[in-house]
């Protein structure tokens, strides 16, 4: 494992939770729906990595879920955002905007120099 | 034509081709061994299984009823290889440190690819870097002498997990354990404990002084256990093997126990001795239950010792539970057998005989006829200080109690009261008749056996002898130790 890989995946992982909270901000969703949106956005490559993350977020009180019967296959877990999750999402949005503008400032300044 | 295997994922049945099954099984095993360590992980694993069931359900149509190798490969591509999962987790913590540590760590597994029975010896040989033949010989020798090898092998079989996945096989073959590794291990644990205590002090979790002390103590104890766990484990194992060998050995040699008495070191048969107190079928229950009661905790100690010694991390709750149930079962049988023995002593019966002696002389001699002289000292299991209660391997000898009472009658009267107990009146009477005791009066001499003798069944038999003597007659030869 190279150090480049590590930093990249760290960055991706950092925003992953933010994105999940954003997806669930509008409506409840089934794990596969969340996965599909993240995949389309090229934030994740494989599905497997998301299951531990969802469980961890649920256990820390950001998400909750309920079971729903499915016509195809076993019952599905539908995730929705909790009050705590909403608060945290708001906080993350601010942090994200600040960070984007900070990073933009620095990268723009430096690219001007080049 | 293909052979298919029927599997159940998340409650749904799928038919899978044999080759596809192998791949799927390896994949799930690897995920399971990774996730099943924590409750959170178990939930994740269940989610993944349920997703697999869903993906497979989408594949199945009326024309296509079977999961093929292609389907499984697609599935793995969608969900991600085990490495993809774990990589994510490694990033969680101090990446490089943990990576380094993981590759270094060696775990004990059973090697089921190169096995005679369950791959225990083969796994041990990887762990210690010693030829596997040596372990096999050790097991066979331990089995031949005392039989403990069998027990140890079975415990190891239960305690050591099988190396199933690729990463487990790598862990099995990792760097051999040697002194410098152990030293490093101890150092690491020491550092960890130090860091842990410091961290906790900074955090405000520790609320007061008392909690702080408890925390420090538990952290230190945990550290000691981790660092010296191998030594403690080794002690447990040696202790367990020693006791087991004694138990199994003595059971094999007809329950013979060794005792040390005045006659030097002697042996006696435990079952023979018990026959004095209860029926032989009850003895079997008693010995069997006693064996369970003693052996199971020792097996437990051995199990814990082996786990500590070889750093095995399994949380098998079923085996200890089964052990505990068997142990309780043993206690129940033991209690029932003990009560059965006790029942033999519930009812008492006594008979008194009265004999009037005809004598002409006014001096009578009192003499005791020793019946214990002929006993071979080596057969004595128990005797008290005065030898008035003596148990040999098949008999009980008890001194009667004597008393001399002045009376107004003209002649000497001897009253002998025999007592015995049993589980009912009739049985008590039978037991009473089993007392062997002789006395006679000859040539102005009273001859009494020194002990009453009971062969086979001791049921609290005793004899009280009262000698009523007229005032004008003297009795000589009395050892006042015999009277009260």
Coordinates of C-alpha atoms in Angstrom, one line a residue:
Chain A
X1 CA 0.0 0.0 0.0
X2 CA 1.5 3.3 -1.0
X3 CA 1.3 6.5 0.8
X4 CA -0.5 8.1 -2.1
X5 CA -3.3 5.6 -2.0
X6 CA -3.6 6.1 1.7
X7 CA -4.1 9.9 1.5
X8 CA -6.6 9.5 -1.3
X9 CA -8.7 7.0 0.5
X10 CA -8.4 9.1 3.7
X11 CA -9.8 12.1 1.8
X12 CA -12.6 10.0 0.3
X13 CA -13.5 8.5 3.6
X14 CA -13.7 11.9 5.2
X15 CA -16.3 13.1 2.8
X16 CA -18.2 9.8 2.6
X17 CA -20.0 10.2 5.8
X18 CA -20.9 13.8 4.8
X19 CA -22.3 12.5 1.5
X20 CA -24.4 9.8 3.2
X21 CA -25.9 12.3 5.5
X22 CA -26.7 14.5 2.5
X23 CA -28.3 11.7 0.6
X24 CA -30.5 10.8 3.6
X25 CA -31.3 14.5 4.3
X26 CA -34.1 14.4 1.7
X27 CA -35.6 11.1 2.2
X28 CA -35.1 7.7 3.8
X29 CA -33.2 5.3 1.6
X30 CA -32.3 1.7 1.3
X31 CA -28.6 0.7 1.5
X32 CA -28.4 -0.1 -2.2
X33 CA -29.9 3.2 -3.2
X34 CA -27.3 5.0 -1.1
X35 CA -24.6 2.8 -2.7
X36 CA -25.9 3.5 -6.2
X37 CA -25.8 7.3 -5.7
X38 CA -22.3 7.1 -4.3
X39 CA -21.1 4.8 -7.1
X40 CA -22.6 7.1 -9.7
X41 CA -20.7 10.0 -8.1
X42 CA -17.5 7.8 -8.2
X43 CA -17.0 8.1 -4.5
X44 CA -16.9 4.4 -3.8
X45 CA -15.8 1.5 -6.0
X46 CA -17.1 -1.5 -4.2
X47 CA -20.2 -1.9 -2.1
X48 CA -18.7 -3.7 0.8
X49 CA -17.0 -0.8 2.3
X50 CA -20.3 1.0 2.9
X51 CA -21.9 -1.6 5.2
X52 CA -19.4 -1.1 8.0
X53 CA -19.7 2.6 7.7
X54 CA -23.5 2.6 7.8
X55 CA -23.5 0.4 10.9
X56 CA -21.0 2.6 12.6
X57 CA -23.0 5.7 11.9
X58 CA -26.1 4.0 13.1
X59 CA -24.4 2.9 16.3
X60 CA -23.1 6.5 17.0
X61 CA -26.7 7.7 16.7
X62 CA -26.5 9.6 13.4
X63 CA -28.8 7.2 11.5
X64 CA -31.7 5.0 12.4
X65 CA -33.3 2.2 10.4
X66 CA -36.4 0.2 10.0
X67 CA -37.2 -3.1 8.2
X68 CA -39.3 -3.2 5.2
X69 CA -40.5 -6.4 3.3
X70 CA -39.2 -6.7 -0.2
X71 CA -40.9 -8.5 -3.1
X72 CA -37.5 -9.7 -4.2
X73 CA -35.1 -11.3 -1.6
X74 CA -34.9 -10.7 2.1
X75 CA -36.4 -7.8 4.1
X76 CA -34.6 -4.5 3.5
X77 CA -33.1 -2.1 6.0
X78 CA -34.3 1.5 5.3
X79 CA -32.0 4.1 6.7
X80 CA -33.1 7.6 7.8
X81 CA -31.3 10.5 9.4
X82 CA -31.8 11.2 13.1
X83 CA -32.0 14.6 14.8
X84 CA -28.4 14.3 15.9
X85 CA -27.5 13.3 12.3
X86 CA -29.2 16.5 11.0
X87 CA -27.3 18.6 13.5
X88 CA -24.0 17.0 12.5
X89 CA -24.9 17.3 8.9
X90 CA -25.3 21.1 9.3
X91 CA -22.0 21.3 11.1
X92 CA -20.3 19.3 8.4
X93 CA -21.8 21.5 5.7
X94 CA -20.3 24.5 7.2
X95 CA -16.9 22.9 7.7
X96 CA -17.0 21.6 4.1
X97 CA -17.8 25.0 2.7
X98 CA -15.0 26.6 4.7
X99 CA -12.6 23.9 3.7
X100 CA -13.5 24.2 0.0
X101 CA -12.9 27.9 0.0
X102 CA -9.7 27.6 2.0
X103 CA -8.4 24.9 -0.3
X104 CA -9.5 26.9 -3.4
X105 CA -7.7 30.0 -2.1
X106 CA -4.5 28.2 -1.6
X107 CA -4.5 26.2 -4.8
X108 CA -5.5 29.2 -6.8
X109 CA -2.8 31.3 -5.3
X110 CA -0.2 28.7 -5.9
X111 CA -1.3 28.0 -9.5
X112 CA -1.0 31.7 -10.2
X113 CA 2.6 31.5 -9.2
X114 CA 3.3 28.6 -11.5
Chain B
X1 CA -23.9 -32.0 -16.1
X2 CA -22.9 -30.1 -13.0
X3 CA -23.4 -30.9 -9.4
X4 CA -25.1 -28.2 -7.4
X5 CA -25.1 -27.4 -3.7
X6 CA -28.1 -26.0 -1.9
X7 CA -27.2 -23.1 0.4
X8 CA -29.2 -20.8 2.7
X9 CA -28.3 -17.1 2.7
X10 CA -30.4 -14.8 4.9
X11 CA -33.2 -17.4 5.0
X12 CA -33.4 -17.9 1.2
X13 CA -32.4 -21.1 -0.5
X14 CA -30.1 -21.0 -3.6
X15 CA -28.7 -23.7 -5.7
X16 CA -25.0 -23.1 -6.4
X17 CA -22.7 -25.0 -8.7
X18 CA -20.0 -26.8 -6.9
X19 CA -17.1 -24.8 -8.2
X20 CA -19.0 -21.5 -7.5
X21 CA -19.8 -22.8 -4.0
X22 CA -16.1 -23.2 -3.2
X23 CA -15.3 -19.6 -4.2
X24 CA -18.3 -18.2 -2.4
X25 CA -17.5 -20.2 0.8
X26 CA -13.9 -19.0 0.9
X27 CA -15.1 -15.4 0.3
X28 CA -17.7 -15.6 3.1
X29 CA -15.3 -17.4 5.5
X30 CA -12.8 -14.7 5.0
X31 CA -15.4 -11.9 5.7
X32 CA -16.8 -13.8 8.6
X33 CA -13.5 -14.4 10.3
X34 CA -12.8 -10.7 9.9
X35 CA -16.2 -9.3 11.0
X36 CA -17.3 -11.8 13.6
X37 CA -14.9 -10.5 16.3
X38 CA -17.3 -7.7 17.4
X39 CA -21.0 -7.2 17.7
X40 CA -20.9 -4.4 15.2
X41 CA -19.0 -6.6 12.8
X42 CA -21.6 -9.3 13.2
X43 CA -24.3 -6.8 12.2
X44 CA -22.2 -5.7 9.2
X45 CA -21.8 -9.3 8.2
X46 CA -25.5 -10.0 8.4
X47 CA -26.1 -6.9 6.2
X48 CA -23.6 -8.2 3.6
X49 CA -25.2 -11.6 3.6
X50 CA -28.6 -10.1 3.1
X51 CA -27.3 -8.0 0.2
X52 CA -25.8 -11.2 -1.4
X53 CA -29.2 -12.9 -1.1
X54 CA -30.8 -9.9 -2.8
X55 CA -28.3 -9.9 -5.7
X56 CA -28.7 -13.6 -6.2
X57 CA -32.5 -13.3 -6.1
X58 CA -32.3 -10.8 -9.0
X59 CA -30.2 -13.4 -11.0
X60 CA -32.7 -16.3 -10.5
X61 CA -35.3 -16.6 -13.2
X62 CA -37.5 -19.5 -14.4
X63 CA -34.9 -20.4 -17.0
X64 CA -31.9 -19.8 -14.9
X65 CA -32.2 -21.5 -11.5
X66 CA -28.6 -21.9 -10.6
X67 CA -25.8 -19.6 -9.4
X68 CA -22.7 -20.1 -11.5
X69 CA -19.1 -19.2 -11.0
X70 CA -19.6 -16.1 -13.2
X71 CA -22.4 -14.9 -10.9
X72 CA -20.2 -15.3 -7.8
X73 CA -17.3 -13.5 -9.5
X74 CA -19.6 -10.6 -10.4
X75 CA -20.9 -10.5 -6.9
X76 CA -17.4 -10.3 -5.5
X77 CA -16.6 -7.5 -7.9
X78 CA -19.6 -5.6 -6.8
X79 CA -19.1 -6.0 -3.1
X80 CA -15.4 -5.8 -3.2
X81 CA -12.6 -8.3 -2.3
X82 CA -11.8 -8.9 1.3
X83 CA -8.7 -6.8 1.0
X84 CA -10.9 -3.8 0.0
X85 CA -12.9 -4.1 3.1
X86 CA -9.9 -4.5 5.4
X87 CA -7.9 -1.8 3.8
X88 CA -10.6 0.6 4.8
X89 CA -10.4 -0.5 8.3
X90 CA -6.6 -0.4 8.5
X91 CA -6.8 3.2 7.6
X92 CA -8.9 3.8 10.6
X93 CA -6.0 3.7 13.0
X94 CA -2.3 4.4 12.8
X95 CA -2.0 2.8 9.4
X96 CA 1.6 1.8 9.2
X97 CA 2.1 0.8 12.7
X98 CA -0.9 -1.5 12.6
X99 CA 0.1 -2.9 9.2
X100 CA 3.6 -3.7 10.5
X101 CA 2.2 -5.3 13.6
X102 CA -0.3 -7.4 11.7
X103 CA 2.3 -8.9 9.4
X104 CA 4.5 -9.7 12.3
X105 CA 2.0 -11.4 14.5
X106 CA 1.9 -15.1 14.5
X107 CA -1.2 -17.1 15.5
X108 CA -1.8 -20.7 16.2
X109 CA -4.1 -22.5 13.9
X110 CA -4.8 -26.1 13.1
X111 CA -3.3 -27.1 9.8
X112 CA -6.0 -29.2 8.1
X113 CA -4.1 -29.5 4.9
X114 CA -1.3 -31.5 6.5
X115 CA -2.9 -33.5 9.3
X116 CA -3.0 -36.9 10.9
X117 CA -6.1 -36.3 13.0
X118 CA -7.1 -32.6 13.3
X119 CA -3.9 -30.9 12.3
X120 CA -2.9 -29.9 15.9
X121 CA 0.7 -31.1 15.7
X122 CA 1.2 -29.6 12.3
X123 CA -0.2 -26.2 13.5
X124 CA 2.0 -26.3 16.6
X125 CA 5.1 -27.1 14.5
X126 CA 4.5 -23.9 12.5
X127 CA 4.0 -21.9 15.7
X128 CA 7.2 -23.1 17.4
X129 CA 9.2 -23.7 14.3
X130 CA 9.9 -27.3 15.4
X131 CA 9.4 -30.5 13.3
X132 CA 5.8 -31.8 13.6
X133 CA 7.0 -35.3 14.2
X134 CA 8.2 -34.3 17.6
X135 CA 4.8 -33.1 18.6
X136 CA 3.2 -36.3 17.4
X137 CA 5.7 -38.3 19.4
X138 CA 5.0 -36.2 22.5
X139 CA 1.2 -36.8 22.1
X140 CA 1.7 -40.5 21.7
X141 CA 4.0 -40.8 24.7
X142 CA 1.6 -38.7 26.9
X143 CA -1.2 -41.0 25.7
X144 CA 0.7 -44.1 26.5
X145 CA 1.8 -43.0 29.9
X146 CA -1.2 -41.9 31.9
X147 CA -3.5 -41.0 29.0
X148 CA -3.3 -37.3 29.4
X149 CA -2.2 -36.9 25.8
X150 CA -5.7 -37.7 24.6
X151 CA -7.2 -35.0 26.8
X152 CA -4.7 -32.4 25.8
X153 CA -5.2 -33.2 22.1
X154 CA -8.9 -32.9 22.4
X155 CA -8.7 -29.6 24.3
X156 CA -6.3 -28.2 21.7
X157 CA -8.6 -29.4 19.0
X158 CA -11.4 -27.5 20.5
X159 CA -9.4 -24.4 21.5
X160 CA -7.4 -23.9 18.3
X161 CA -9.3 -22.6 15.3
X162 CA -8.7 -24.1 11.8
X163 CA -6.7 -22.1 9.3
X164 CA -9.4 -21.6 6.7
X165 CA -8.6 -18.4 4.9
X166 CA -5.5 -17.3 3.1
X167 CA -4.7 -14.7 5.7
X168 CA -5.1 -17.2 8.5
X169 CA -2.8 -19.5 6.7
X170 CA -0.2 -16.7 6.4
X171 CA -0.6 -15.9 10.1
X172 CA -0.1 -19.6 10.9
X173 CA 3.2 -19.6 9.1
X174 CA 4.5 -16.2 10.3
X175 CA 7.7 -15.5 12.2
X176 CA 8.5 -18.1 14.8
X177 CA 8.1 -17.3 18.4
X178 CA 11.4 -16.9 20.3
X179 CA 12.8 -15.2 23.3
X180 CA 13.5 -11.9 21.6
X181 CA 9.9 -11.8 20.4
X182 CA 8.5 -12.5 23.8
X183 CA 10.8 -9.8 25.2
X184 CA 9.5 -7.4 22.6
X185 CA 6.0 -8.4 23.5
X186 CA 6.5 -7.6 27.2
X187 CA 8.1 -4.2 26.3
X188 CA 5.2 -3.4 24.0
X189 CA 2.6 -4.2 26.7
X190 CA 4.5 -2.1 29.2
X191 CA 4.5 0.9 26.9
X192 CA 0.8 0.4 26.2
X193 CA 0.0 0.2 29.9
X194 CA 2.0 3.4 30.5
X195 CA 0.3 5.2 27.7
X196 CA -3.1 4.0 28.7
X197 CA -2.7 5.3 32.3
X198 CA -1.4 8.6 31.1
X199 CA -4.2 9.1 28.5
X200 CA -6.9 8.3 31.0
X201 CA -5.5 10.8 33.4
X202 CA -5.7 13.6 30.8
X203 CA -9.2 12.6 29.8
X204 CA -11.9 13.7 32.2
X205 CA -13.5 10.3 32.1
X206 CA -11.8 9.4 35.4
X207 CA -14.1 11.1 37.8
X208 CA -12.5 10.7 41.2
X209 CA -9.5 9.4 43.0
X210 CA -11.0 6.0 43.8
X211 CA -12.0 5.4 40.2
X212 CA -8.5 6.4 39.2
X213 CA -6.9 3.8 41.5
X214 CA -9.3 1.1 40.2
X215 CA -8.4 2.1 36.7
X216 CA -4.7 2.0 37.3
X217 CA -4.9 -1.4 39.0
X218 CA -7.0 -3.0 36.3
X219 CA -4.8 -1.6 33.6
X220 CA -1.7 -2.9 35.3
X221 CA -3.2 -6.4 35.9
X222 CA -4.4 -6.5 32.3
X223 CA -0.9 -5.6 31.2
X224 CA 0.7 -8.2 33.4
X225 CA -1.7 -10.8 32.1
X226 CA -0.9 -9.9 28.5
X227 CA 2.9 -9.7 29.0
X228 CA 3.3 -12.7 31.3
X229 CA 0.2 -14.5 29.9
X230 CA 2.4 -17.1 28.4
X231 CA 4.2 -17.8 31.7
X232 CA 0.9 -18.0 33.6
X233 CA -0.5 -20.2 30.8
X234 CA 2.5 -22.5 31.0
X235 CA 2.0 -22.8 34.7
X236 CA -1.7 -23.6 34.2
X237 CA -0.8 -26.3 31.6
X238 CA 1.8 -28.0 33.7
X239 CA -0.5 -28.0 36.7
X240 CA -3.4 -29.3 34.7
X241 CA -1.3 -32.1 33.0
X242 CA 0.1 -33.2 36.3
X243 CA -3.2 -33.5 38.1
X244 CA -4.9 -35.1 35.1
X245 CA -2.1 -37.7 34.9
X246 CA -2.6 -38.6 38.5
X247 CA -6.4 -38.9 38.2
X248 CA -6.4 -40.8 34.9
X249 CA -3.5 -43.0 36.1
X250 CA -5.1 -43.8 39.4
X251 CA -8.4 -44.6 37.7
X252 CA -6.6 -46.9 35.3
X253 CA -4.9 -48.7 38.1
X254 CA -8.1 -49.7 39.9
X255 CA -8.6 -46.5 41.8
X256 CA -5.5 -47.2 43.8
X257 CA -4.5 -44.3 46.0
X258 CA -1.2 -43.9 47.8
X259 CA -1.0 -43.1 51.4
X260 CA 1.7 -42.7 53.9
X261 CA 1.3 -44.2 57.4
X262 CA 3.4 -45.8 60.2
X263 CA 4.1 -48.7 57.9
X264 CA 5.7 -46.5 55.2
X265 CA 4.2 -45.8 51.8
X266 CA 1.2 -48.0 51.1
X267 CA -1.5 -48.1 48.5
X268 CA -5.1 -48.9 48.9
X269 CA -8.1 -49.3 46.6
X270 CA -10.5 -46.5 46.9
X271 CA -13.4 -48.6 45.6
X272 CA -12.7 -51.4 48.0
X273 CA -12.7 -49.0 51.0
X274 CA -16.0 -47.5 49.8
X275 CA -17.6 -51.0 49.7
X276 CA -17.7 -50.8 53.5
X277 CA -20.2 -48.0 53.3
X278 CA -22.4 -48.5 50.3
X279 CA -23.5 -50.8 47.5
X280 CA -21.1 -51.4 44.6
X281 CA -23.5 -49.8 42.0
X282 CA -23.6 -46.7 44.1
X283 CA -19.8 -46.7 44.3
X284 CA -19.7 -46.6 40.5
X285 CA -21.9 -43.5 40.6
X286 CA -19.9 -42.0 43.3
X287 CA -16.6 -42.5 41.6
X288 CA -17.9 -41.4 38.2
X289 CA -19.4 -38.2 39.6
X290 CA -16.3 -37.4 41.7
X291 CA -14.3 -37.9 38.5
X292 CA -16.5 -35.4 36.7
X293 CA -16.4 -32.9 39.6
X294 CA -12.6 -32.9 39.8
X295 CA -11.7 -33.3 36.1
X296 CA -13.9 -30.6 34.6
X297 CA -12.4 -27.7 36.5
X298 CA -8.9 -29.0 35.7
X299 CA -9.8 -29.3 32.0
X300 CA -11.0 -25.7 32.3
X301 CA -7.7 -24.6 33.8
X302 CA -5.9 -26.5 31.0
X303 CA -8.0 -24.9 28.4
X304 CA -7.4 -21.4 29.8
X305 CA -3.7 -22.2 30.1
X306 CA -3.4 -23.3 26.5
X307 CA -5.3 -20.3 25.3
X308 CA -3.0 -18.0 27.2
X309 CA 0.2 -19.8 26.2
X310 CA -0.5 -20.0 22.5
X311 CA -2.3 -16.6 22.2
X312 CA -5.5 -18.2 20.8
X313 CA -8.3 -15.7 20.5
X314 CA -11.5 -17.7 20.2
X315 CA -14.7 -16.8 22.0
X316 CA -16.3 -20.3 22.1
X317 CA -19.1 -20.1 24.6
X318 CA -20.7 -23.4 23.9
X319 CA -17.9 -25.6 25.1
X320 CA -17.6 -23.9 28.5
X321 CA -21.3 -24.0 28.8
X322 CA -21.5 -27.8 28.1
X323 CA -18.6 -28.3 30.5
X324 CA -20.5 -26.4 33.2
X325 CA -23.7 -28.4 32.6
X326 CA -21.8 -31.7 32.9
X327 CA -20.2 -30.4 36.0
X328 CA -23.6 -29.6 37.6
X329 CA -24.7 -33.0 36.5
X330 CA -21.8 -34.5 38.3
X331 CA -22.7 -32.6 41.5
X332 CA -26.3 -33.8 41.3
X333 CA -25.2 -37.5 41.0
X334 CA -22.6 -37.0 43.7
X335 CA -25.3 -35.5 46.0
X336 CA -27.7 -38.3 45.3
X337 CA -25.1 -41.0 45.9
X338 CA -24.1 -39.3 49.2
X339 CA -27.7 -39.2 50.3
X340 CA -27.9 -42.9 49.4
X341 CA -25.0 -43.6 51.7
X342 CA -26.7 -41.5 54.4
X343 CA -29.9 -43.4 54.1
X344 CA -28.1 -46.6 55.2
X345 CA -27.7 -44.9 58.6
X346 CA -31.2 -43.6 59.2
X347 CA -32.7 -46.4 61.3
X348 CA -31.2 -47.8 64.5
X349 CA -31.7 -51.1 66.3
X350 CA -30.2 -52.4 69.5
X351 CA -30.3 -55.7 71.3
X352 CA -29.1 -56.3 74.8
X353 CA -28.1 -59.7 76.2
X354 CA -27.8 -60.4 79.9
X355 CA -25.7 -63.2 81.2
X356 CA -25.4 -64.2 84.9
X357 CA -22.0 -65.7 85.7
X358 CA -21.6 -68.5 88.2
X359 CA -18.4 -68.1 90.1
X360 CA -17.0 -69.5 93.3
X361 CA -13.9 -67.4 93.7
X362 CA -14.0 -63.9 95.0
X363 CA -11.3 -62.7 92.6
X364 CA -12.0 -62.5 88.9
X365 CA -9.5 -61.8 86.2
X366 CA -10.3 -59.5 83.3
X367 CA -8.5 -60.3 80.0
X368 CA -8.6 -58.9 76.5
X369 CA -8.0 -61.1 73.5
X370 CA -6.5 -59.0 70.7
X371 CA -8.1 -59.6 67.3
X372 CA -6.1 -56.8 65.5
X373 CA -2.7 -58.4 65.9
X374 CA -3.2 -60.6 62.9
X375 CA -3.9 -57.6 60.6
X376 CA -1.3 -56.9 58.0
X377 CA -0.3 -53.3 58.7
X378 CA -0.1 -52.6 55.0
X379 CA -3.9 -53.1 54.6
X380 CA -4.8 -50.5 57.2
X381 CA -6.5 -47.5 55.6
X382 CA -7.4 -45.6 58.7
X383 CA -6.8 -45.9 62.4
X384 CA -7.2 -43.5 65.3
X385 CA -4.6 -42.9 68.0
X386 CA -5.7 -45.6 70.4
X387 CA -6.4 -48.1 67.6
X388 CA -10.0 -48.4 68.9
X389 CA -11.3 -47.6 65.4
X390 CA -9.5 -49.3 62.6
X391 CA -10.4 -49.7 58.9
X392 CA -8.6 -52.1 56.7
X393 CA -9.2 -52.7 53.0
X394 CA -12.2 -55.0 53.7
X395 CA -13.1 -54.8 57.4
X396 CA -13.8 -52.4 60.3
X397 CA -12.5 -53.1 63.8
X398 CA -14.1 -51.2 66.7
X399 CA -13.3 -51.4 70.4
X400 CA -16.3 -52.0 72.6
X401 CA -16.8 -49.7 75.6
X402 CA -16.6 -51.3 79.0
X403 CA -18.0 -50.2 82.3
X404 CA -17.9 -51.8 85.7
X405 CA -20.8 -51.1 88.1
X406 CA -21.1 -52.1 91.7
X407 CA -24.3 -53.9 92.4
X408 CA -26.2 -55.5 95.2
X409 CA -26.8 -58.8 93.5
X410 CA -25.1 -62.0 94.5
X411 CA -23.4 -62.8 91.2
X412 CA -21.6 -61.1 88.4
X413 CA -23.9 -60.0 85.5
X414 CA -22.6 -59.1 82.1
X415 CA -24.9 -57.0 79.9
X416 CA -23.9 -56.7 76.2
X417 CA -25.7 -54.1 74.1
X418 CA -25.2 -54.4 70.4
X419 CA -26.2 -51.5 68.2
X420 CA -26.4 -51.1 64.4
X421 CA -28.1 -48.8 61.9
X422 CA -29.7 -49.4 58.5
X423 CA -32.2 -48.0 56.0
X424 CA -35.1 -49.7 57.8
X425 CA -35.6 -51.6 61.1
X426 CA -35.2 -54.9 59.4
X427 CA -32.0 -53.9 57.6
X428 CA -30.6 -52.5 60.9
X429 CA -31.3 -55.8 62.5
X430 CA -29.5 -57.7 59.7
X431 CA -26.6 -55.3 60.1
X432 CA -26.6 -56.0 63.8
X433 CA -26.3 -59.7 63.2
X434 CA -23.1 -59.0 61.1
X435 CA -21.2 -58.0 64.2
X436 CA -18.6 -60.6 65.0
X437 CA -17.7 -60.5 68.7
X438 CA -16.8 -63.2 71.1
X439 CA -16.4 -63.4 74.8
X440 CA -16.4 -66.1 77.5
X441 CA -15.9 -66.9 81.1
X442 CA -13.5 -69.6 82.0
X443 CA -11.5 -70.5 85.1
X444 CA -12.5 -67.3 86.8
X445 CA -11.3 -65.2 83.8
X446 CA -13.5 -63.0 81.7
X447 CA -12.1 -63.1 78.1
X448 CA -13.3 -60.3 75.8
X449 CA -12.3 -59.7 72.2
X450 CA -10.5 -56.4 72.0
X451 CA -12.5 -55.3 68.9
X452 CA -15.8 -56.2 67.3
X453 CA -15.3 -57.1 63.7
X454 CA -17.5 -56.1 60.7
X455 CA -16.8 -57.5 57.3
X456 CA -18.2 -55.8 54.3
X457 CA -20.8 -53.4 55.5
X458 CA -20.2 -50.9 58.2
X459 CA -23.4 -49.4 59.5
X460 CA -22.5 -47.7 62.7
X461 CA -22.2 -50.9 64.6
X462 CA -21.1 -50.7 68.2
X463 CA -21.0 -52.7 71.5
X464 CA -21.4 -51.5 75.0
X465 CA -20.5 -53.9 77.8
X466 CA -21.5 -53.4 81.4
X467 CA -20.2 -55.7 84.1
X468 CA -22.3 -55.6 87.3
X469 CA -20.2 -56.9 90.2
X470 CA -21.1 -57.6 93.8
X471 CA -19.2 -55.6 96.4
X472 CA -17.3 -58.7 97.8
X473 CA -15.8 -59.6 94.5
X474 CA -12.6 -57.9 93.1
X475 CA -11.7 -57.8 89.4
X476 CA -8.0 -57.8 88.5
X477 CA -6.2 -57.0 85.3
X478 CA -8.2 -53.9 84.5
X479 CA -6.6 -51.4 82.2
X480 CA -8.4 -48.3 83.2
X481 CA -8.0 -46.9 79.7
X482 CA -10.8 -49.2 78.7
X483 CA -13.2 -47.9 81.2
X484 CA -15.0 -44.7 81.8

